[in-house]
Each structure stands twice: as C-alpha cells, then as structure tokens.
C-alpha cells in the first residue's frame, strides 16, 4: 500500500512539471489519432479570448458568375459571404460566425460581379484601442499590443482566386455599409455592334432624375411594395477601349431621404429587357461612396495586376452579329401594368374558373353533361382530396428506400395544374400531412410527379444550376394512343366524328403495350417492381421502381428506351424499322418473342379496325405496303383482289390475313410476318419522357382534367379484363360517398373513406404493391434469389357499392 501511495505522489509531481512546461513554452504534445505509429506533432496553443476584436470594413473584388450571390444562404454555401467567413475562420480571425455582424453595402444576386463591394464584420485585432476596437475593461489578461493585422494579405492567402480583398478600414461600431453609403455606381460592358450610341445616350438622359421605375424592376406587389420611385443622378455611355469596339454604361444612384436601395435587377432592366435576355455577367457593382473612411492596403500585395486580368475576362467579346430572325423590341409583348398585377394578387386563390357554355359547365377538372354549377365541381374535387385521395400511401411509395421517413419526399418535385393552363412547378412537401393540406387548399385539377433533387424544389430559384440537380427518378414510360393514329381509325385523328378518346377496339393497342413491355422489362432487364397506371384518357404509364432503375443516368435511360423502341412515335413514327430483309438467325430473340406474343392480339386488332376490308381500300394498301420490294407483283395482285370486293365483313379480314400469312410462310419470309405485326401493334414509346429527368408524369389516383376519370393502377396480369370505360369518375365517387351515408365516419377517418366507393380495389392493389416494394428495399443485403420475382400482387375484384 505504501508503494502505491509513493508511486501516485511521483506521478502527480510529473504531471505538475509537465503543466508548467506547457505554460512557459506554449507548446503541447498531441498524438495523431489516425496513425497507428507513435507519431506526434506540436501545435502552438492559441487563445483567441486573449485578443481584442475590431469592427472593420473590407473593400473586396469578386467575379460572381460561379457563385449563388453575395449574401449567405441556408441552402448553399456557394456564396461570396460564405467564402469570406470560411477564409477568416481558417486563419483564426473569427471564432464563431454568428458573432461577426456581417453586413454588405449592396446585395448582388447570382452572376453579378463586384469591383469595389464593401462589407463590414468583426475580426480579431492586435491593438487595444482605436476606432472600432472592442476590448474588455481589464486588459491585463490580453496579449501585449502589436502592429495591426494585415487583413488584406492574410485574407487573400486564404480566399479563392476569384475573390480578392483590396483594402480595409476601421469603422465605428454602429457603421452600416448599406445605410452609410452615399452613392452606388454600376457599370455594364457590352460590344459596340450596330448600335446607335447617340440614341442610347439620349434615351439614358431621360432616366436622370426622380421617376417611377415600376416597369424596370421585379414585381413585389405580394410583399406590399407599391412605391417604385427612385432618383438617378448620372448615366454615361463611353468607349471601353481605344479601338472603340466595346462600350461601358455607367449608372450612379445617390441615397434619397427614404433610404431606398437600387437593386441590380432594376439596372439590368434599364439596359435591356430582363425577361428576354440573361445579362447578369456583364453587370458590375462598381463602386460605392462613403465619408470619413481610412482605407489601408497591403504593401505585399499587388491587386492592380490581378484587376487587369479580371477586367479582360469580363470584357470578352459577345456574339458579333444579331440573330437571323430578330423581332424588334418595340414589337415584343410587354409586362402587365401595376394595376393588373395588383388585381391578380387579389384574385389569387380563384384560379379555378369554370366557363358556362350554354347549359353545360365545362371545367378543366372534368366534363359533366349534367347541369352542375362550378361551385359543385370545385366541391367535388375538394371532397376527393380530403377524403378519397390516398395521400399517405402515395407518399410512402415515393419515399421507399429512404433512410429516414419521408426523407426524400421533401426533395421530390410536384407540379399542380389549374384551370386556364395555369400550373405551378417545383412544389415540395416534407410529409403527407402538408401535402394533403396543400391539395385541399388549392384543389389542383392535375398532379404531376418529377424527380428527386439535391435540394427541396421549392428553393429552386435561389439555387444555381450546379447546386440544384436531379439525383434519381423512377424509370418511366408513356404510351399514348395518339401515336398510333396512322393505324387507329375508330377514335383517332382519322375519325373526326369519334365521340370518345378511346374505345374497346383501340384499347387493344394499350393491352399490347403492357403485355410486351412487361415481358421485356422483367425477362430482359430483370426488373421486379413495375407499376402500370391508366392515364385517365387514352394511354398508360409505366413506373419501374427498382433501385437500379431509379438511379440510372440519362445515358442509361436512353439505352433502355432505344432497346425497347421498334416503331418510333411522334413525327418520326413513319420511319419504321424493317426486319423483313434480315436472315432468320439475325433476328434478336427479344424481337422474335415480342412478335410471337403479339400475334393473337394483332389478328384481333386487324378485325376490329377492318384493316383488310374491301370497303376501306386505303387501309388495305396501308397493310400491304409492308411487303418488301421484291414482292411488288404479289402486292398488286392482292390489292386488286381485296380492294374491289363489294361485300365484306370482319371475318374476311381474318381470312385474308391467314392467306397472306400462309403465302409468306411458303416463301420462307417469316420475318415479313413479324415486321407487319410489330409495325402495327408493338409499343410506341415517347422516348423524351423516358430519357431525361425533367419530364413529369401524371400521379396515380389524380383526376384527368379532360375526362374526370381517376388515374388508377392496373394489374398487368389482369390487363385483358381491364375496361377503361368503367374506371371511376370524380362525380361518381362523390355520389357513392353521399349514398353510403357515412359522412360523419369518413370525416374523421379519411384513410378508410375509399372503402365505401369503387376506388377501393385499386387502392388495395396499390397498397400491396407498395408493401412489396418497401419489403424489397429492406432486404437489399440479401441475394436477389431470396426475393420473389413473380410480380403477383393480386387482382382487382369486382366490388358493389354498399
């Protein structure tokens, strides 16, 4: 016991001696935790509390086109102010960024540069007294005073090359670079190409003085800004160089009694039309003017040479000639007057306006043949979003795979469409409750879903294009029956008297698309979680939700779309791929499997559209044109036989196809048969929707704005029995809720309200799909063989309304 006490006393003496050495030498010995070896380094102790602080103003120069503006922002650190604070923290001139009272002279937005911008902040100081010095009453614990820190030299060593500190000045504690600024000058550099300089100078002179600049600034009516009167003291246009190839516009604004600030957007609007041109880069916040400032520069820095380099970069030449087709500025449309903007703000919230045509109310949300009022239609949509729309289930689907609940939902883009082609893009919500609340409040006619971005889409306008980028999105496909109008004669453009956008005869094309793409996506690509959704009018949408599909880049999505494309849609659909000239072994197995799968559907579709009927010789000619050139004689013989018959019916179409098929088989031209089948009923994809991240797709369970049908999910295994004409409509669902007489129960349990309507089987099918997807996301660490890939989620049974 005595030995332990002796050993303890000896160790305590050693610790005391080491502490004394630390206090006298100012050095401490630290181990580097990341190195397993006994490697040490010495770090000098630094006590910032033993220094004074000082309020200083910095005159800085920066190029703004690579930054998101001057002021600090919560959603990005790519700002001038953030780089300044980061540099001063690295050189230990700042301890906490919240205590520096950072202020700027003139806020510049993204893309605007500053040549003499002034900022004020509180930094560490070496002196104990003077202008702007903040020192404690007891200075005995401070380090001895030294010559003041060279803020210019130290700051520039830690700043990026496109941000420079030119000089600094001590300022009083109550100094504000924004309020104490006497004047601000802006300069704009532009090429002198075919410009009437004298006319420009005459127009500029009319702006000098006190005027109302409401047409030269962004509208802030919603924020209560109605006064747009400002004073401009000086506008000059002069040559920027000796060759007189470029010009400079200099604009000076002085402080008025109300201390209003001239914004950079107003300066841009004076120079050009802000909504037409993007002219931020040549605009410079050139120089502010202050009184009683003692600017001090560093003798070790030579900013003049760097300024010449920056001036040369900013004054680079613009395009030397105008566009070929140019519209005069005076002939271009103008913005709304201030009174019109005020009226629009007052009427905001009344965007959904129905038009009364005769005795029929036509609304963008749906078309009713009954004599309903616009108020009733609005009420139906509000009831649907409040009690029937599966908002929680939809958000769960869009958030599958998130580490935190609804973590990716806040970065998912939504778009709301209203009457009169009014739409709001880049909407985002943090949870299902806020999503439903916004739906009930605004009652949009249509909901579209986009990609997941790196930041919430509602902040898109304040972010740069390099900061706000899409991260992932489901692999989507859009099948629109209008792309088949060259072979769709019942409801397409070939039949202007058609009363519906789709019928049972042309819906056969949508069935073929679902069957063919389902097989290819599962068998050829190995995707498991594929959701099919009826578009509500004349098409289907496909959402591939596998993690691999979600994170495909644009090149990968384009490759998948190209692999699945046989007949191009849109204007290029007539440029069909011909496989009739290929030898049998060269036909891709996927193409051959698609032709075999679609054979029976092709015969059924030919009969329904009378493609080989004698009463429609143009259709017969359309089908026979698929025969290769070496069979021209047989094509002419068949056309003469089939196009001149007086009596005909749908059965004759089937018989004629069998005759043509037997003839081609006898000639060993099976590829010609497959070519005819695939060019007729093979899925025609809109590849633009699939390739990029910017295209949005209609949300499941939203209301189609033209028909009132609900965009319900489809069980691909029951696609043969799916009838698009029996899909629930908006007015039918609201009526079913009323007949169920359960409004009191539904009002408190909106998640169960759909069970009282014909929407129930579709919601339950979607719920099973989401549960499977969520379970699969949680088992990503297991082998793919352990996950069931049959894709059987259960069918959609018939349901009687209770």
Coordinates of N, CA and C in Angstrom, one line a residue, residues 613-718:
X613 N -60.3 -4.8 -95.0 CA -61.7 -4.8 -95.5 C -61.8 -4.1 -96.9
X614 N -62.6 -4.6 -97.8 CA -62.7 -4.1 -99.1 C -63.3 -2.7 -99.1
X615 N -64.1 -2.4 -98.1 CA -64.8 -1.1 -98.0 C -63.8 0.0 -97.7
X616 N -62.6 -0.3 -97.3 CA -61.5 0.6 -96.9 C -60.2 0.3 -97.7
X617 N -60.2 0.6 -99.0 CA -59.0 0.3 -99.8 C -57.7 1.0 -99.3
X618 N -57.9 2.2 -98.7 CA -56.7 2.8 -98.1 C -56.0 2.0 -97.0
X619 N -56.9 1.3 -96.2 CA -56.3 0.5 -95.1 C -55.7 -0.7 -95.7
X620 N -56.3 -1.3 -96.7 CA -55.7 -2.5 -97.4 C -54.3 -2.1 -97.9
X621 N -54.2 -1.0 -98.6 CA -53.0 -0.5 -99.1 C -51.9 -0.3 -98.0
X622 N -52.4 0.3 -96.9 CA -51.5 0.5 -95.8 C -50.9 -0.8 -95.3
X623 N -51.7 -1.8 -95.2 CA -51.1 -3.1 -94.7 C -50.2 -3.8 -95.7
X624 N -50.5 -3.7 -97.0 CA -49.7 -4.4 -98.0 C -48.4 -3.6 -98.3
X625 N -48.3 -2.4 -97.8 CA -47.0 -1.7 -98.1 C -45.9 -2.2 -97.3
X626 N -46.1 -3.1 -96.3 CA -45.1 -3.7 -95.5 C -44.3 -4.8 -96.3
X627 N -44.9 -5.2 -97.4 CA -44.3 -6.3 -98.2 C -43.0 -5.7 -98.8
X628 N -41.9 -6.4 -98.9 CA -40.7 -5.9 -99.4 C -40.8 -5.7 -100.9
X629 N -39.8 -4.9 -101.5 CA -39.9 -4.5 -102.9 C -39.9 -5.7 -103.9
X630 N -39.3 -6.8 -103.5 CA -39.2 -8.0 -104.4 C -40.6 -8.7 -104.5
X631 N -41.6 -8.3 -103.7 CA -42.9 -8.9 -103.8 C -43.9 -7.9 -104.3
X632 N -43.5 -6.9 -105.1 CA -44.4 -5.9 -105.6 C -45.5 -6.5 -106.5
X633 N -45.2 -7.5 -107.3 CA -46.2 -8.1 -108.1 C -47.3 -8.8 -107.3
X634 N -46.9 -9.5 -106.3 CA -47.9 -10.1 -105.4 C -48.7 -9.1 -104.7
X635 N -48.0 -8.0 -104.3 CA -48.8 -6.9 -103.6 C -49.9 -6.4 -104.5
X636 N -49.6 -6.1 -105.7 CA -50.6 -5.6 -106.7 C -51.7 -6.6 -106.9
X637 N -51.4 -7.8 -107.0 CA -52.4 -8.8 -107.2 C -53.4 -8.9 -106.0
X638 N -52.8 -8.9 -104.8 CA -53.6 -9.0 -103.6 C -54.5 -7.7 -103.5
X639 N -53.9 -6.6 -103.8 CA -54.7 -5.4 -103.7 C -55.9 -5.4 -104.6
X640 N -55.7 -5.8 -105.9 CA -56.8 -5.9 -106.8 C -57.8 -6.8 -106.4
X641 N -57.5 -7.9 -105.8 CA -58.4 -8.9 -105.3 C -59.2 -8.4 -104.1
X642 N -58.6 -7.8 -103.2 CA -59.2 -7.4 -101.9 C -59.9 -6.0 -101.9
X643 N -59.4 -5.1 -102.7 CA -59.9 -3.8 -102.7 C -61.1 -3.6 -103.6
X644 N -61.5 -4.5 -104.4 CA -62.6 -4.4 -105.4 C -63.8 -5.3 -105.1
X645 N -63.8 -5.8 -103.9 CA -65.0 -6.7 -103.5 C -66.1 -5.8 -102.9
X646 N -67.3 -6.1 -103.3 CA -68.4 -5.2 -102.9 C -68.9 -5.6 -101.5
X647 N -68.9 -6.9 -101.2 CA -69.4 -7.3 -99.9 C -68.2 -7.8 -99.1
X648 N -68.2 -7.4 -97.8 CA -67.1 -7.8 -96.9 C -67.6 -7.6 -95.5
X649 N -66.8 -8.3 -94.6 CA -67.1 -8.2 -93.2 C -65.8 -8.4 -92.4
X650 N -65.9 -8.4 -91.1 CA -64.7 -8.5 -90.3 C -64.1 -9.9 -90.4
X651 N -64.9 -10.9 -90.6 CA -64.4 -12.3 -90.8 C -63.5 -12.4 -92.0
X652 N -63.8 -11.6 -93.0 CA -62.9 -11.7 -94.2 C -61.6 -11.1 -93.9
X653 N -61.5 -10.2 -93.0 CA -60.1 -9.6 -92.6 C -59.3 -10.7 -92.0
X654 N -59.8 -11.5 -91.2 CA -59.0 -12.6 -90.5 C -58.6 -13.6 -91.6
X655 N -59.6 -14.0 -92.5 CA -59.2 -14.9 -93.5 C -58.1 -14.4 -94.5
X656 N -58.2 -13.1 -94.8 CA -57.2 -12.6 -95.7 C -55.8 -12.5 -95.0
X657 N -55.8 -12.2 -93.7 CA -54.5 -12.2 -93.0 C -54.0 -13.7 -93.0
X658 N -54.8 -14.7 -92.8 CA -54.3 -16.0 -92.8 C -53.8 -16.4 -94.2
X659 N -54.5 -15.9 -95.2 CA -54.0 -16.2 -96.6 C -52.6 -15.6 -96.8
X660 N -52.5 -14.3 -96.4 CA -51.2 -13.6 -96.6 C -50.1 -14.3 -95.8
X661 N -50.5 -14.7 -94.6 CA -49.5 -15.4 -93.7 C -49.0 -16.7 -94.3
X662 N -50.0 -17.5 -94.8 CA -49.6 -18.7 -95.5 C -48.7 -18.5 -96.7
X663 N -49.0 -17.5 -97.4 CA -48.2 -17.2 -98.6 C -46.8 -16.8 -98.2
X664 N -46.6 -16.0 -97.2 CA -45.3 -15.6 -96.8 C -44.5 -16.8 -96.2
X665 N -45.2 -17.6 -95.5 CA -44.5 -18.8 -94.9 C -44.1 -19.7 -96.0
X666 N -44.9 -19.9 -97.1 CA -44.5 -20.7 -98.2 C -43.2 -20.2 -98.9
X667 N -43.1 -18.8 -98.9 CA -41.9 -18.2 -99.5 C -40.8 -18.1 -98.5
X668 N -41.0 -18.7 -97.3 CA -39.9 -18.6 -96.2 C -39.6 -17.2 -95.9
X669 N -40.6 -16.4 -95.7 CA -40.5 -14.9 -95.4 C -41.2 -14.7 -94.0
X670 N -40.8 -15.5 -93.0 CA -41.4 -15.3 -91.7 C -41.1 -13.9 -91.1
X671 N -39.9 -13.4 -91.5 CA -39.6 -12.0 -90.9 C -40.5 -11.0 -91.4
X672 N -41.1 -11.1 -92.6 CA -42.0 -10.2 -93.2 C -43.3 -10.2 -92.3
X673 N -43.7 -11.4 -91.9 CA -44.9 -11.5 -91.0 C -44.6 -10.8 -89.7
X674 N -43.5 -11.0 -89.1 CA -43.1 -10.3 -87.8 C -43.0 -8.8 -88.0
X675 N -42.5 -8.4 -89.2 CA -42.4 -7.0 -89.5 C -43.8 -6.3 -89.5
X676 N -44.7 -7.0 -90.1 CA -46.1 -6.4 -90.2 C -46.7 -6.3 -88.8
X677 N -46.5 -7.4 -88.0 CA -47.1 -7.4 -86.7 C -46.5 -6.3 -85.8
X678 N -45.2 -6.3 -85.8 CA -44.5 -5.3 -84.9 C -44.8 -3.9 -85.3
X679 N -44.8 -3.6 -86.6 CA -45.0 -2.2 -87.0 C -46.4 -1.8 -86.8
X680 N -47.3 -2.7 -86.5 CA -48.7 -2.3 -86.2 C -49.1 -2.2 -84.8
X681 N -48.7 -3.2 -83.9 CA -49.2 -3.2 -82.6 C -48.0 -3.2 -81.5
X682 N -46.8 -3.1 -81.9 CA -45.7 -3.0 -81.0 C -45.8 -1.7 -80.3
X683 N -45.4 -1.6 -79.0 CA -45.5 -0.3 -78.2 C -44.7 0.8 -78.9
X684 N -45.3 1.9 -78.9 CA -44.7 3.1 -79.5 C -44.4 4.1 -78.3
X685 N -43.1 4.2 -78.0 CA -42.8 4.9 -76.8 C -42.4 6.4 -77.1
X686 N -42.8 7.3 -76.2 CA -42.3 8.6 -76.2 C -41.0 8.7 -75.5
X687 N -39.9 8.5 -76.2 CA -38.6 8.4 -75.6 C -38.1 9.6 -74.9
X688 N -38.7 10.8 -75.2 CA -38.3 12.0 -74.5 C -38.7 11.9 -73.0
X689 N -39.9 11.3 -72.7 CA -40.3 11.1 -71.4 C -39.4 10.2 -70.6
X690 N -38.9 9.2 -71.2 CA -38.0 8.2 -70.6 C -36.6 8.7 -70.4
X691 N -36.1 9.4 -71.4 CA -34.6 9.7 -71.4 C -34.2 10.6 -70.3
X692 N -35.0 11.7 -70.1 CA -34.5 12.8 -69.2 C -35.1 12.8 -67.8
X693 N -34.6 13.7 -67.0 CA -35.2 13.8 -65.6 C -36.2 15.0 -65.5
X694 N -36.2 15.8 -66.5 CA -37.1 17.0 -66.5 C -38.5 16.8 -66.8
X695 N -38.9 15.6 -67.4 CA -40.3 15.4 -67.8 C -41.0 14.9 -66.5
X696 N -42.2 15.4 -66.3 CA -43.1 14.9 -65.2 C -44.2 14.0 -65.8
X697 N -44.7 13.2 -64.9 CA -45.7 12.2 -65.3 C -46.8 12.3 -64.3
X698 N -48.0 12.1 -64.8 CA -49.3 12.2 -64.0 C -49.2 11.3 -62.8
X699 N -49.6 11.8 -61.7 CA -49.6 11.0 -60.5 C -50.7 9.9 -60.5
X700 N -50.4 8.8 -59.9 CA -51.5 7.8 -59.7 C -52.6 8.4 -58.8
X701 N -53.9 8.1 -59.1 CA -55.1 8.5 -58.4 C -55.4 10.0 -58.5
X702 N -54.8 10.7 -59.4 CA -55.2 12.1 -59.7 C -56.3 12.0 -60.7
X703 N -57.0 13.2 -60.9 CA -58.1 13.3 -61.8 C -57.6 13.8 -63.1
X704 N -58.1 13.1 -64.2 CA -57.7 13.6 -65.5 C -58.5 14.8 -65.8
X705 N -57.8 15.9 -66.2 CA -58.5 17.2 -66.3 C -59.6 17.3 -67.4
X706 N -59.5 16.4 -68.4 CA -60.4 16.4 -69.5 C -61.6 15.4 -69.4
X707 N -61.4 14.3 -68.7 CA -62.5 13.3 -68.7 C -63.1 13.1 -67.3
X708 N -62.4 13.5 -66.3 CA -62.8 13.2 -64.9 C -62.5 11.8 -64.4
X709 N -61.9 11.0 -65.3 CA -61.5 9.6 -64.8 C -60.4 9.7 -63.8
X710 N -60.3 8.7 -62.9 CA -59.3 8.7 -62.0 C -58.1 7.8 -62.6
X711 N -56.9 8.3 -62.4 CA -55.7 7.5 -63.0 C -55.4 6.4 -62.0
X712 N -56.0 5.3 -62.2 CA -55.9 4.1 -61.3 C -54.8 3.2 -61.7
X713 N -54.2 2.5 -60.8 CA -53.2 1.5 -61.1 C -53.9 0.3 -61.8
X714 N -53.1 -0.4 -62.6 CA -53.6 -1.6 -63.4 C -52.8 -2.8 -63.0
X715 N -53.5 -3.9 -62.7 CA -52.8 -5.2 -62.5 C -52.4 -5.7 -63.9
X716 N -51.1 -5.8 -64.2 CA -50.7 -6.3 -65.6 C -51.2 -7.7 -65.9
X717 N -51.4 -8.5 -64.8 CA -51.8 -9.9 -65.0 C -53.3 -9.9 -65.4
X718 N -54.1 -8.8 -65.2 CA -55.5 -8.8 -65.5 C -55.7 -7.7 -66.6

